[in-house]
XYZ file of C-alpha atoms in Angstrom:
397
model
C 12.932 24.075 -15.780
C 11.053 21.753 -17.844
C 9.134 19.043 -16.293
C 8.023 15.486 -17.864
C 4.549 14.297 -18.321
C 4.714 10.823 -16.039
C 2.113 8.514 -15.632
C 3.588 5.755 -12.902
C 1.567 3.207 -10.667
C 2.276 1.535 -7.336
C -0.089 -1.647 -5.944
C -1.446 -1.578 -2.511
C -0.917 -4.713 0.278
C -1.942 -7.424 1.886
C -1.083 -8.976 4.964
C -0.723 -12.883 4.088
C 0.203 -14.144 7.380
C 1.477 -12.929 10.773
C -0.887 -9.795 11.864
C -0.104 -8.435 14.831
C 2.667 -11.580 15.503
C 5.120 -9.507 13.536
C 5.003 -7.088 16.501
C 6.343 -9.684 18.791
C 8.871 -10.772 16.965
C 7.825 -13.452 14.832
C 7.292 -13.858 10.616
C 4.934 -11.622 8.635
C 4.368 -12.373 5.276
C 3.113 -9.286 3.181
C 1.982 -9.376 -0.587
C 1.713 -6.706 -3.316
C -2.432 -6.516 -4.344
C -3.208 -5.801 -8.648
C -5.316 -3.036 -7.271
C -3.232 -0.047 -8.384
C -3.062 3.554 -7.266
C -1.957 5.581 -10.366
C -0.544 9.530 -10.633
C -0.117 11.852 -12.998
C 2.681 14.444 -13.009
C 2.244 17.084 -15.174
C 4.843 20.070 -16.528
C 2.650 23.357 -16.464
C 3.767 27.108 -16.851
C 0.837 28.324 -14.779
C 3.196 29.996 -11.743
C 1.535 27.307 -9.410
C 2.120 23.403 -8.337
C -1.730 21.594 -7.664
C -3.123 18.798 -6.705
C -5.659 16.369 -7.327
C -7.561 13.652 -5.465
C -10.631 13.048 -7.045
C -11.194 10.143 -4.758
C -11.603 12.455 -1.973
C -12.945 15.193 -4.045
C -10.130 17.443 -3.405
C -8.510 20.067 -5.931
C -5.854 21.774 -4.284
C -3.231 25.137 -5.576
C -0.345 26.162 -4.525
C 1.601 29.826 -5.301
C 5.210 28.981 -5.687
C 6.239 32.249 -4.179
C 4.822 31.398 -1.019
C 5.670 27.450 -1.247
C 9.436 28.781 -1.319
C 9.125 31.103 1.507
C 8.752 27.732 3.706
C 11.677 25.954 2.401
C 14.408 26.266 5.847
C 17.699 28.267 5.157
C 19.943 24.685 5.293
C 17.178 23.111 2.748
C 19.337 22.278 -0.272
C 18.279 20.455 -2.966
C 18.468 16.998 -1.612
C 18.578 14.036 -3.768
C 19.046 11.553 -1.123
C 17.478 11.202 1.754
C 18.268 12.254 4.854
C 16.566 12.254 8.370
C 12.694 13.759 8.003
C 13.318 17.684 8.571
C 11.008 18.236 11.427
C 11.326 21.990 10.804
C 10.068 21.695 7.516
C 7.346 19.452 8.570
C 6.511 21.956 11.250
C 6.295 25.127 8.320
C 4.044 23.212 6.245
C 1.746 22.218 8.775
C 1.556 25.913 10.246
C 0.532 26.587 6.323
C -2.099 24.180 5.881
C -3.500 24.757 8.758
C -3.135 21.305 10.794
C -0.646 22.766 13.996
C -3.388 20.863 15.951
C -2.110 17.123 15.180
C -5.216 16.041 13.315
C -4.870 15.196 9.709
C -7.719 13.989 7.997
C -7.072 12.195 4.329
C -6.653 15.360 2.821
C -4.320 16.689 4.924
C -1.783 13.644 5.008
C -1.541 13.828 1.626
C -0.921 17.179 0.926
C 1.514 17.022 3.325
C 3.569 14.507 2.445
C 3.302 15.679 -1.808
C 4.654 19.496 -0.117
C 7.192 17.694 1.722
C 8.608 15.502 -1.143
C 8.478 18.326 -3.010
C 9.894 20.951 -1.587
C 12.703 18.335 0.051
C 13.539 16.979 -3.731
C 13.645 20.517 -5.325
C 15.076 22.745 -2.447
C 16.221 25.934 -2.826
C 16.171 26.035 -6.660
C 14.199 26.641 -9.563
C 10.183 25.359 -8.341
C 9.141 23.558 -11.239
C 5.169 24.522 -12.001
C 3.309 21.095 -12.247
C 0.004 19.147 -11.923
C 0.109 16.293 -9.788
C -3.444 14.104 -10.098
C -4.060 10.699 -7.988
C -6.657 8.153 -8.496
C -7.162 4.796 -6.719
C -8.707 1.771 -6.976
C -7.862 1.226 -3.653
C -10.426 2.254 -0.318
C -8.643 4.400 1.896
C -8.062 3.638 5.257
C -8.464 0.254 4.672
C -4.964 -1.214 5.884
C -4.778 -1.691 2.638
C -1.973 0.218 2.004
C -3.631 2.506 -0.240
C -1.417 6.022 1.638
C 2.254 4.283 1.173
C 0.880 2.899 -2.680
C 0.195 7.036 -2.707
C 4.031 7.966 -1.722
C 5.349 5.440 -3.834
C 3.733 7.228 -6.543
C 4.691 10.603 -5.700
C 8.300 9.508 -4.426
C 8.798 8.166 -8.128
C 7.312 10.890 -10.320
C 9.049 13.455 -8.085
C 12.570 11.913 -8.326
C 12.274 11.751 -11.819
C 11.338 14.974 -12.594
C 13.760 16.694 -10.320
C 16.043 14.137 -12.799
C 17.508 12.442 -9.290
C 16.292 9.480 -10.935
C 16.204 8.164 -14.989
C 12.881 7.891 -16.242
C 12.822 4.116 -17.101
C 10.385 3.789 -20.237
C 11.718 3.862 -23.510
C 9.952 4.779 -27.086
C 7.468 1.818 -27.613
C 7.431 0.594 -23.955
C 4.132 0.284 -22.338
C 5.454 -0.271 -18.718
C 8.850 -0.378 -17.565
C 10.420 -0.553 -14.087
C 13.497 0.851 -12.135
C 16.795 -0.590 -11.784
C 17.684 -1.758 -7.897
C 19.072 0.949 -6.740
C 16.736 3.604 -7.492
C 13.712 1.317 -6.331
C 15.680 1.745 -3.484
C 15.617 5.376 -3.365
C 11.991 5.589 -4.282
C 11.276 3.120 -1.466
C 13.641 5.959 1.218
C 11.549 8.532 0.113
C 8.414 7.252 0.019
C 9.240 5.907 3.489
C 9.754 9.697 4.220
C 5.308 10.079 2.792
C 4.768 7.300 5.460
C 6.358 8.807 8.674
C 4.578 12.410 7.710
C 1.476 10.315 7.358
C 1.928 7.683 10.115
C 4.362 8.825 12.447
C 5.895 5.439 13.416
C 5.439 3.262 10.275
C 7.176 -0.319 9.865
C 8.030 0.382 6.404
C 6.393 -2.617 4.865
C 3.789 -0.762 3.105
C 6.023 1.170 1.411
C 8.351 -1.542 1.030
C 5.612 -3.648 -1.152
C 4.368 -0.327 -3.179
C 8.258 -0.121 -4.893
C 9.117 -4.065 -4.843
C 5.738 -5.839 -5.446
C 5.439 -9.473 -4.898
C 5.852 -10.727 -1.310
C 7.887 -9.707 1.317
C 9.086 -11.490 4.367
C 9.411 -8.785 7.951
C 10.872 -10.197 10.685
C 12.536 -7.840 13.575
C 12.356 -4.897 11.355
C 14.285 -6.721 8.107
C 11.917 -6.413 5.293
C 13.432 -9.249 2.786
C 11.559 -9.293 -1.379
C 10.983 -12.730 -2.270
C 12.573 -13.245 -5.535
C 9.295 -15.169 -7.090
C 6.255 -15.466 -6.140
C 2.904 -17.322 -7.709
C 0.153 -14.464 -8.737
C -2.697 -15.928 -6.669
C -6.571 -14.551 -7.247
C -8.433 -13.955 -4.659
C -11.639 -11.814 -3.606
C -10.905 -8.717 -1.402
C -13.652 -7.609 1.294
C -13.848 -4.420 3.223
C -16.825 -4.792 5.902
C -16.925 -1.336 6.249
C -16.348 -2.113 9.618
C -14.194 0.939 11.044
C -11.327 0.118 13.355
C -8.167 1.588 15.118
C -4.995 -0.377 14.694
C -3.217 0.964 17.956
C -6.504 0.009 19.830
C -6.450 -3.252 18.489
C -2.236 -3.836 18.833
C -2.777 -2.833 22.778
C -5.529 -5.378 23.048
C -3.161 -8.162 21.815
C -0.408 -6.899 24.139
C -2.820 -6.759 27.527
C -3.653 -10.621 26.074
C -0.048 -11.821 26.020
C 0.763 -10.389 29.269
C -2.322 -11.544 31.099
C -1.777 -14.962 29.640
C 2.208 -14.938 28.404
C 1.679 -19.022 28.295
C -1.532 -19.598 26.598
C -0.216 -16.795 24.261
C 2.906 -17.147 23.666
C 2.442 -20.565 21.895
C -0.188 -18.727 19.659
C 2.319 -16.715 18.326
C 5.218 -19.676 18.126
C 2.391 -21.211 15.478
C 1.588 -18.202 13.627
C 5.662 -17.800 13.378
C 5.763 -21.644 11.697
C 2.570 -21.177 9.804
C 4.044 -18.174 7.692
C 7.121 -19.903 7.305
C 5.173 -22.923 6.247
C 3.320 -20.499 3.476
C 5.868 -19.011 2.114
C 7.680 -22.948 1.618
C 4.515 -23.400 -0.144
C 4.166 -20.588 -2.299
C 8.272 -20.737 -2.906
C 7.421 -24.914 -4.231
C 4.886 -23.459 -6.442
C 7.088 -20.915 -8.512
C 9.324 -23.904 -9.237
C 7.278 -27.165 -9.357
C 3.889 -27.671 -11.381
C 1.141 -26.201 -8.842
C -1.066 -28.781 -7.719
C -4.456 -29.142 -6.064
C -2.263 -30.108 -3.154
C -0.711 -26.935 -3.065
C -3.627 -24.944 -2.624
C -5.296 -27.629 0.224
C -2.066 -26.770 1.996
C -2.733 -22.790 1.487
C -6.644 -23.330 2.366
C -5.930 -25.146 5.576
C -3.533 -22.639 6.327
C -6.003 -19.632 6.228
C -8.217 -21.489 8.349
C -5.955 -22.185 11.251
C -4.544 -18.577 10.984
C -7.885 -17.084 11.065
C -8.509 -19.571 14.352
C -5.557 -17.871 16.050
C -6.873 -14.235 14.992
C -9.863 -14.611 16.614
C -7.956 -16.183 19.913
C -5.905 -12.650 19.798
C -8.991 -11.091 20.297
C -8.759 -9.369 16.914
C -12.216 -11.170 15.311
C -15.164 -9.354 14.207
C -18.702 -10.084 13.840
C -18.788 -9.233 10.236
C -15.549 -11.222 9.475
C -17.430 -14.627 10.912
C -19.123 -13.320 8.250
C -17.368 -12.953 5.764
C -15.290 -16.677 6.473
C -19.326 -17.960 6.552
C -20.490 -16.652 3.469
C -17.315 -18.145 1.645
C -17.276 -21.344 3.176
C -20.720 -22.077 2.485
C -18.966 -21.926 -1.833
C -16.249 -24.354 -0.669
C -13.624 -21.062 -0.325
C -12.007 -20.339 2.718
C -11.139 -16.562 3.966
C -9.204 -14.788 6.790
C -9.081 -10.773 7.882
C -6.173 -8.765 6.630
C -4.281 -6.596 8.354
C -5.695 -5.280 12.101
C -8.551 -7.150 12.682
C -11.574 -5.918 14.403
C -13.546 -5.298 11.232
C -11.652 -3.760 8.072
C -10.485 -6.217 5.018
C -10.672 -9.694 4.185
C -8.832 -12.199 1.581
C -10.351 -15.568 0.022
C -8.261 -17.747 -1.808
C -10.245 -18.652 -5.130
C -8.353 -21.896 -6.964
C -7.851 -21.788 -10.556
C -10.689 -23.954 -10.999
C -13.127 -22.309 -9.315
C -15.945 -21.415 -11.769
C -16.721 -17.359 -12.360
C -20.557 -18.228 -11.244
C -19.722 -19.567 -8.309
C -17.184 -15.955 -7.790
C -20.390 -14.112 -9.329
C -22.325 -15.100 -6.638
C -20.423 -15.146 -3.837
C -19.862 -11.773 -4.427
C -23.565 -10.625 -4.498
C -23.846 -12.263 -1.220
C -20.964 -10.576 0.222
C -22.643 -6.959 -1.214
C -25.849 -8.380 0.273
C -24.124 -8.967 3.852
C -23.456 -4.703 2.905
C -19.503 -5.224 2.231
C -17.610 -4.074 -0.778
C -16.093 -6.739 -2.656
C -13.467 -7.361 -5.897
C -11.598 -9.793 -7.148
C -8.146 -9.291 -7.636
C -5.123 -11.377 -7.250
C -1.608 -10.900 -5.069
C 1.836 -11.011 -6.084
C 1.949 -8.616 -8.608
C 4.403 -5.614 -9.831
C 5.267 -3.334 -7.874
C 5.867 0.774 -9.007
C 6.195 1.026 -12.737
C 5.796 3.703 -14.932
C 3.355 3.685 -18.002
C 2.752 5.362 -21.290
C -0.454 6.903 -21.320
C -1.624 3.379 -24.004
C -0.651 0.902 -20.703
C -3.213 3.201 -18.534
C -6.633 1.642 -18.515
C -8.975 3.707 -20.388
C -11.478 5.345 -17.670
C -8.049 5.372 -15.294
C -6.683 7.695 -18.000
C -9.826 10.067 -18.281
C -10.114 10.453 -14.595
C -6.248 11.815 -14.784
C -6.286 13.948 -17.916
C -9.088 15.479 -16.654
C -7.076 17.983 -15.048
């Protein structure tokens, strides 16, 4: 079987608006981040399927005599997806040696790659191929930087087992997928998630294949048609934090106090609805400095009602005081209690005044970029659309 050489890249997220409000029912607004995670699928003749992460420094091989001794008896090739096969899951785990329940990084995503895999290919012909990842994107961030990761594989893999079309014609630098197989990228890659996650909402995933913004409410995950590309700075404190720690520690809140609380959420619920008004006027009406007051004062407030959740950090206070003290206005991302940050930046604002704020974000010991939201989601790329120390890290291999 011959394979393609596919280069494809999917962007990680950002929660906008509506942390940990989303889990109570109310409006979360996601966005697609232009920091990219890229892969590299490779046709070999070696006998073997690898894999590498040079992020995490890992260089992995695989026999594909023994990969097909784990494929289960009713494992057919399957181009669409189906419920997760828990047997399968439960072979490959037993082979790389996680039966305990702890996956590190390493793990996860070897695990879902063998699972995608050996689901999309089945019982025929193993195809011998390279499959190398790099990512501008910190991991374990709640960044999205694992479902960016299946999106990847999810589209590489469905195209080479030809489930898919490859989408980029001769002279095309980038080219996307037509609705219906973003769709079936997004179901498989959903498939990466629960291997990874267990119980995942399926936004991640959901902004990896669409890009742009997406609107979650009770489980509906709806793509906003347009959306303004907005820059902003991204900053990881560094701080480490667990999500289901933090998501019980809003829940004791709302039941100790359901009516101081539940009015918290009812705002965050209007405020995202309020945003994404906002950002919908400014895809279709000259953007204005009012426009972006209205987005400022709205990062402010939401950031207010984070911290009443009880999901504020030092280092975010932080991170909002640093900014402030340049005129720019910041909130955390995601779960709170450390992790990631967003600042708006306007149009205006001058690169020194970015250049600087920066250092002093480094100096406070935080990582910082800037970057921008509401970009393209999975695409795939000749090698020319690649950027140039991207492509060296993945033809490495």
């Amino acid at each position: 079987m011959q394979v393609m050489d596919i280069f494809v890249s999917a962007p990680g997220k950002a929660i906008l608006h509506g942390e940990h409000a989303v889990v109570h029912g109310k409006v979360a607004l996601a966005v697609s981040l232009n920091l990219r995670t890229y892969l590299h699928l490779k046709g070999t003749t070696t006998g073997n399927v690898s894999i590498n992460l040079p992020n995490i420094d890992t260089f992995l091989c695989y026999d594909l005599s023994e990969l097909k001794q784990l494929i289960p008896n009713s494992c057919g090739k399957m181009e669409e997806v189906k419920r997760l096969d828990a047997e399968l899951v439960r072979r490959l785990r037993e082979f790389i040696g996680v039966t305990n329940g702890n996956l590190d990084t390493c793990n996860m995503a070897t695990l879902s790659f063998l699972y995608i895999y050996l689901s999309l290919f089945g019982s025929s012909e193993l195809p011998s191929l390279t499959v190398s990842v790099w990512s501008e994107l910190p991991t374990a961030a709640g960044l999205g930087s694992s479902a960016a990761y299946s999106v990847c594989l999810a589209a590489a893999l469905l195209c080479a087992s030809g489930a898919i079309p490859a989408p980029l014609k001769e002279g095309d630098h980038t080219a996307r997928w037509c609705q219906q197989d973003l769709e079936r990228i997004n179901s498989w890659a959903f498939q990466g998630e629960m291997i990874i996650h267990g119980n995942p909402s399926g936004v991640d995933n959901a902004v990896g294949t669409w890009g742009g913004m997406l609107r979650f409410l009770a489980g509906k995950i709806i793509p906003l048609s347009r959306v303004p590309l907005l820059r902003i700075l991204l900053t990881n404190t560094k701080v480490p934090r667990s999500t289901k720690v933090l998501v019980a520690r809003v829940k004791d809140k709302i039941n100790k106090f359901p009516t101081v609380m539940t009015p918290v959420l009812d705002s965050v619920d209007a405020l995202s609805c309020t945003c994404e008004k906002v950002l919908s006027e400014m895809t279709c009406e000259p953007i204005t400095g009012e426009h972006y007051n209205i987005l400022e004062e709205l990062i402010d407030i939401n950031q207010h009602h984070l911290n009443v959740m009880g999901v504020g950090h030092p280092s975010l206070d932080t991170l909002c005081r640093v900014t402030l003290a340049k005129g720019l206005h910041s909130k955390l991302t995601g779960a709170g209690g450390g992790g990631c940050g967003i600042t708006l930046l306007r149009p205006e604002t001058d690169s020194s005044v970015v250049q600087t704020t920066v250092q002093d974000l480094k100096d406070c010991g935080f990582d910082c970029w800037e970057t921008s939201i509401g970009g393209l989601g999975v695409q795939q790329h000749s090698p020319l659309s690649v950027k140039e120390e991207v492509l060296d890290i993945l033809n490495s291999y």
